[in-house]
Short mmCIF file of C-alpha atoms in Angstrom, two decimals:
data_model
loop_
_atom_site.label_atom_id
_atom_site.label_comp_id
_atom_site.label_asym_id
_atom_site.label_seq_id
_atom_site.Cartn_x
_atom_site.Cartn_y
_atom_site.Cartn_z
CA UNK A 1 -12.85 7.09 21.45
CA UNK A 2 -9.21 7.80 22.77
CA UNK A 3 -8.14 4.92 20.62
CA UNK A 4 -9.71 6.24 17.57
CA UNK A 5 -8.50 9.42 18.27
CA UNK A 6 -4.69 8.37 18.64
CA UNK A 7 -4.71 5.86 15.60
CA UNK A 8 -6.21 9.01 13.52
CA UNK A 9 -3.22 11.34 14.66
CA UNK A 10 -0.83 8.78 14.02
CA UNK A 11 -2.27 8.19 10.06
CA UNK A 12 -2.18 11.78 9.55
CA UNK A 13 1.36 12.06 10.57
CA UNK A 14 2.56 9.02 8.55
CA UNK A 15 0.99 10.72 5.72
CA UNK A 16 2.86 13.79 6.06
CA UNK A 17 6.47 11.82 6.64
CA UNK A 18 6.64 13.06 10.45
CA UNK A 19 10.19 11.89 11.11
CA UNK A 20 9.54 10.47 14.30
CA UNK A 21 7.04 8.25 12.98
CA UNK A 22 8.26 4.62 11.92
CA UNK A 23 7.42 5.20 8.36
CA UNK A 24 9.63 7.92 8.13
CA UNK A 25 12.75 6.22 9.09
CA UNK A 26 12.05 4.06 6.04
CA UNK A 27 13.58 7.14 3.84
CA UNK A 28 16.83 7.17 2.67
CA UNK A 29 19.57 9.94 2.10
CA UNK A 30 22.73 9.43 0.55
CA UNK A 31 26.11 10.50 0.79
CA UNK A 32 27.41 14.52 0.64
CA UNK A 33 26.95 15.72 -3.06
CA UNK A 34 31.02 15.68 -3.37
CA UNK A 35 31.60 11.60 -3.07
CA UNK A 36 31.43 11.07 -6.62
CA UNK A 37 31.76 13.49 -10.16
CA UNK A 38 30.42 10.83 -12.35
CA UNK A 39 27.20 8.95 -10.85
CA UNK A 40 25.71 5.68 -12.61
CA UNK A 41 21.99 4.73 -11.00
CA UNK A 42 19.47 2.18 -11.25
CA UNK A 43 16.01 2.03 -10.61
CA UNK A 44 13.54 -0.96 -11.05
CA UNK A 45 10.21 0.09 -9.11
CA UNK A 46 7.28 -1.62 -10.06
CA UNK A 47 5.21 1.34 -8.99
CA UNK A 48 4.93 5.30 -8.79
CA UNK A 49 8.51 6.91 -9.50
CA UNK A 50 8.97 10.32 -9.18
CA UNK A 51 12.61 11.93 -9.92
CA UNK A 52 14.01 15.58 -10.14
CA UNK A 53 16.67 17.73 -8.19
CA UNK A 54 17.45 18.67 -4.65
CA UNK A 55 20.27 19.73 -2.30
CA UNK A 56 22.04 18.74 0.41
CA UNK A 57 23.16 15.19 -0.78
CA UNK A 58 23.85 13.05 -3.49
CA UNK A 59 20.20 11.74 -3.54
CA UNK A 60 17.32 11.61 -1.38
CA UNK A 61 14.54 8.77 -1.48
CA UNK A 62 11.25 9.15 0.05
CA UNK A 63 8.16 7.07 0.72
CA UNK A 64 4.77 8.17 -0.75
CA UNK A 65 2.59 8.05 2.00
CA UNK A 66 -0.73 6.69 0.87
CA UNK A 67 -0.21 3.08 1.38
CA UNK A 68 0.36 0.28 -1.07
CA UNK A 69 1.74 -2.94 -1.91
CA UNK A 70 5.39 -1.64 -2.51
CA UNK A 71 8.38 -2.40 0.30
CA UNK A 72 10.99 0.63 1.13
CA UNK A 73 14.41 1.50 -0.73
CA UNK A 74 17.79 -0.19 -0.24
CA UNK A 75 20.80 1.64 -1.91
CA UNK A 76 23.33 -0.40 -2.94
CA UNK A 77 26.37 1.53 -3.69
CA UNK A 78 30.27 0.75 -4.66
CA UNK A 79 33.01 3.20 -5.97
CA UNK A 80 33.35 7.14 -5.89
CA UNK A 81 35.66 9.57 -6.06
CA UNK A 82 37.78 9.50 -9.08
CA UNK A 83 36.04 6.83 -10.12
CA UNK A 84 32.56 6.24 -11.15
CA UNK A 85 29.87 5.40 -8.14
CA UNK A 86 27.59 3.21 -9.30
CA UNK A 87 24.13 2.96 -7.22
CA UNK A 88 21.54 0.28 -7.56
CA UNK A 89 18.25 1.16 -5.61
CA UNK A 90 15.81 -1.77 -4.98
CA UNK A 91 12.99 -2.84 -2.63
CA UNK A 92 12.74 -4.79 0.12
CA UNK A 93 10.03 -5.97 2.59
CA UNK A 94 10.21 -2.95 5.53
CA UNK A 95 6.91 -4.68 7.41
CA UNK A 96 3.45 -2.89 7.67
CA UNK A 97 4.87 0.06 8.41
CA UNK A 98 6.43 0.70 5.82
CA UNK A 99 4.47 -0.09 3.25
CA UNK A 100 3.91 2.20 -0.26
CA UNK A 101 2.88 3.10 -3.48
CA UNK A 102 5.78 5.21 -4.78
CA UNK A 103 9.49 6.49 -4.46
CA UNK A 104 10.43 9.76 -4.75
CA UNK A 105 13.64 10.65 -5.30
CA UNK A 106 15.93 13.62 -5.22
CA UNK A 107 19.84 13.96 -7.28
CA UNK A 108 22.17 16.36 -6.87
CA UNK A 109 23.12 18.78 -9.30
CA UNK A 110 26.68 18.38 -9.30
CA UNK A 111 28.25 14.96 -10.83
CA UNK A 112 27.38 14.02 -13.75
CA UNK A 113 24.56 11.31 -13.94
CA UNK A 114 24.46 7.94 -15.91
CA UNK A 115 20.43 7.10 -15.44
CA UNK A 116 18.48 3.74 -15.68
CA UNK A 117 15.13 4.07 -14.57
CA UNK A 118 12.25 1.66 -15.22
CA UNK A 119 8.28 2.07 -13.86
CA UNK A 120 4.93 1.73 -15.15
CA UNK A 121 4.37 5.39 -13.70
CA UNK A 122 7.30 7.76 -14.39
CA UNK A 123 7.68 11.71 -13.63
CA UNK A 124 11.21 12.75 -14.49
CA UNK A 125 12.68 16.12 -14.21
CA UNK A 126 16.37 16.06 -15.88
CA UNK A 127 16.52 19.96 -16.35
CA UNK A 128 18.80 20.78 -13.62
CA UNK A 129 20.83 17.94 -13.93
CA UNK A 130 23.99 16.88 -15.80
CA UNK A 131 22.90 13.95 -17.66
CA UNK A 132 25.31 11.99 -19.91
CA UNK A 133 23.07 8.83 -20.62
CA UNK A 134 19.37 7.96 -19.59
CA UNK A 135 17.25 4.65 -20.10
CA UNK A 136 13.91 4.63 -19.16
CA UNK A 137 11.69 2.09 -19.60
CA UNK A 138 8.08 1.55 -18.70
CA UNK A 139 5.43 4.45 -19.00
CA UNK A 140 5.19 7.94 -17.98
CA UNK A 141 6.78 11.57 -19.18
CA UNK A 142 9.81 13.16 -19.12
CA UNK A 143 11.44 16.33 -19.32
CA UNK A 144 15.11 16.78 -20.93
CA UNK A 145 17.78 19.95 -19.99
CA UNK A 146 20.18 21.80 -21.61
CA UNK A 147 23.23 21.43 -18.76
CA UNK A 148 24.56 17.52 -20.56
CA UNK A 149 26.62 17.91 -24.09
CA UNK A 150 25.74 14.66 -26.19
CA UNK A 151 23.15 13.28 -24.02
CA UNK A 152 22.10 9.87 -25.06
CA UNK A 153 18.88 8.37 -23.82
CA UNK A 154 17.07 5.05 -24.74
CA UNK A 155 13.04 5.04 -24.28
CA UNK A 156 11.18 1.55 -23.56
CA UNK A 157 7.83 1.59 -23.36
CA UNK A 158 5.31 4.43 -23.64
CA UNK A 159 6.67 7.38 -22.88
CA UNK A 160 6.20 11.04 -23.59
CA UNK A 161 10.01 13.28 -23.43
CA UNK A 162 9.87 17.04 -23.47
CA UNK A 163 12.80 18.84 -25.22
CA UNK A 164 14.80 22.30 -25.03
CA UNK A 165 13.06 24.19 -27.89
CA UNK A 166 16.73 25.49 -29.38
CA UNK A 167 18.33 21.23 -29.06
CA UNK A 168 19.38 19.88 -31.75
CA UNK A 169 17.70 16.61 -31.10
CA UNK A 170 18.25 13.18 -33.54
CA UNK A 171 15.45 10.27 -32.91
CA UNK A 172 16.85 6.62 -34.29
CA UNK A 173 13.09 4.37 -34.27
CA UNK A 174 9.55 5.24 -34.47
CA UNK A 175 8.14 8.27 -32.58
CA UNK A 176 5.42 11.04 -33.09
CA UNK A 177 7.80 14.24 -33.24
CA UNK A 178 6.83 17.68 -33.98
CA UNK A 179 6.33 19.28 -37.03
CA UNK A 180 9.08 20.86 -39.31
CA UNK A 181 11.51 18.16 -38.53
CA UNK A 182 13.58 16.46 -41.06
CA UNK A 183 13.01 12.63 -41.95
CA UNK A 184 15.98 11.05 -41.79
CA UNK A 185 17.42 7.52 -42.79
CA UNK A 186 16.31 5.94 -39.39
CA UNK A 187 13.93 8.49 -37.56
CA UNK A 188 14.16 12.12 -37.75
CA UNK A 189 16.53 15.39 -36.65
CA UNK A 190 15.06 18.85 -35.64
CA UNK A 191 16.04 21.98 -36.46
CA UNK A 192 17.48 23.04 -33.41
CA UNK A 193 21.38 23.93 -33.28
CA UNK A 194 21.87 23.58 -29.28
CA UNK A 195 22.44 20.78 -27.07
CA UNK A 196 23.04 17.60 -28.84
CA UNK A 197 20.48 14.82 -27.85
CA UNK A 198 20.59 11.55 -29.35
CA UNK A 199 17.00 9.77 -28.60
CA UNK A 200 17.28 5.47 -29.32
CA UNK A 201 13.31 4.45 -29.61
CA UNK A 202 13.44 0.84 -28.87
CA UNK A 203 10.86 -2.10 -31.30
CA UNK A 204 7.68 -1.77 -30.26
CA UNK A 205 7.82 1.11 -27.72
CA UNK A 206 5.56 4.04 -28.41
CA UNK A 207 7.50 7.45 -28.04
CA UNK A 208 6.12 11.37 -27.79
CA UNK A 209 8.74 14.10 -28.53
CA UNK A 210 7.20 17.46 -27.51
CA UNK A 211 9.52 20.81 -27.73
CA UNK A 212 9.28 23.42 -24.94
#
């Protein structure tokens, strides 16, 4: 019964990320928000990816906690300061301990951001972030701010990206877009006159753009 009882406490705590657990120290943070102004990332997870804002450092990355077949995050990084930090994060096998199902991970709002993210299961939240370029490539949704000035983003896959109602958005492939928007030679342009967003729908991929 006391065995029971202590391996019950111990999956309860790895499931809410108790630091002192070994699953916890599987979670990465990265350096102070100020190491680079312009940040280029890459993600290739071949599960659950979750990415937004938070403070405190450059990025965050944190375990889901229900289990799975997916190994823990290894940042790779080179450069910073004047010049451009580039960050690749990947897997790699962390034991049965740290085992998962998901990544989710945290950017600072300050640089500017150069994105590649690829998943079968995306959640993106770009509104509080300065985001000059974004790939994304697998399935999932995405929502799009106002803070980058000629944001260019490439969509792979099936994915559904959420717009400022007032951006002047242009769409170069196939996509379902909302109504009133112009046709144009390759895709279509809406009718907003804010931020400029250039949207590249790649052969075969299966775009949503939604206004907000």
């Amino acid at each position: 019964m006391l065995l029971i009882t202590v391996l019950g406490a111990a999956v309860s705590l790895h499931l809410l990320g108790w630091s002192r657990l070994p699953s916890a120290a599987a979670d990465l943070t990265g350096p102070g928000p100020d190491a680079a102004s312009i940040v280029s990332l890459k993600v290739d997870l071949p599960g659950r990816l979750v990415l937004g804002s938070g403070e405190g450092a450059l990025y965050t990355i944190k375990l889901d906690r229900e289990g799975g077949r997916l190994g823990v995050p290894e940042a790779l990084e080179r450069g910073g300061g004047e010049e451009t930090m580039f960050i690749e994060v990947r897997q790699r096998d962390g034991g049965r301990w740290f085992r998962t199902n998901g990544w989710t991970i945290r950017l600072a709002p300050q640089p500017t951001w150069e994105l590649s993210l690829a998943s079968p299961d995306l959640t993106v939240d770009l509104r509080s972030l300065d985001v000059r370029s974004a790939e994304f490539s697998g399935s999932g949704s995405v929502l799009l701010g106002s803070r980058g000035e000629g944001m260019i983003v490439v969509v792979s896959g099936s994915v559904v990206v959420e717009v400022p109602a007032d951006a002047l958005v242009e769409v170069k492939g196939a996509a379902t877009v909302p109504g009133g928007w112009e046709t144009t030679s390759d895709g279509y342009r809406s009718t907003g006159q804010g931020t400029a967003i250039e949207i590249s729908v790649t052969d075969g991929s299966r775009a949503v753009i939604k206004q907000r």
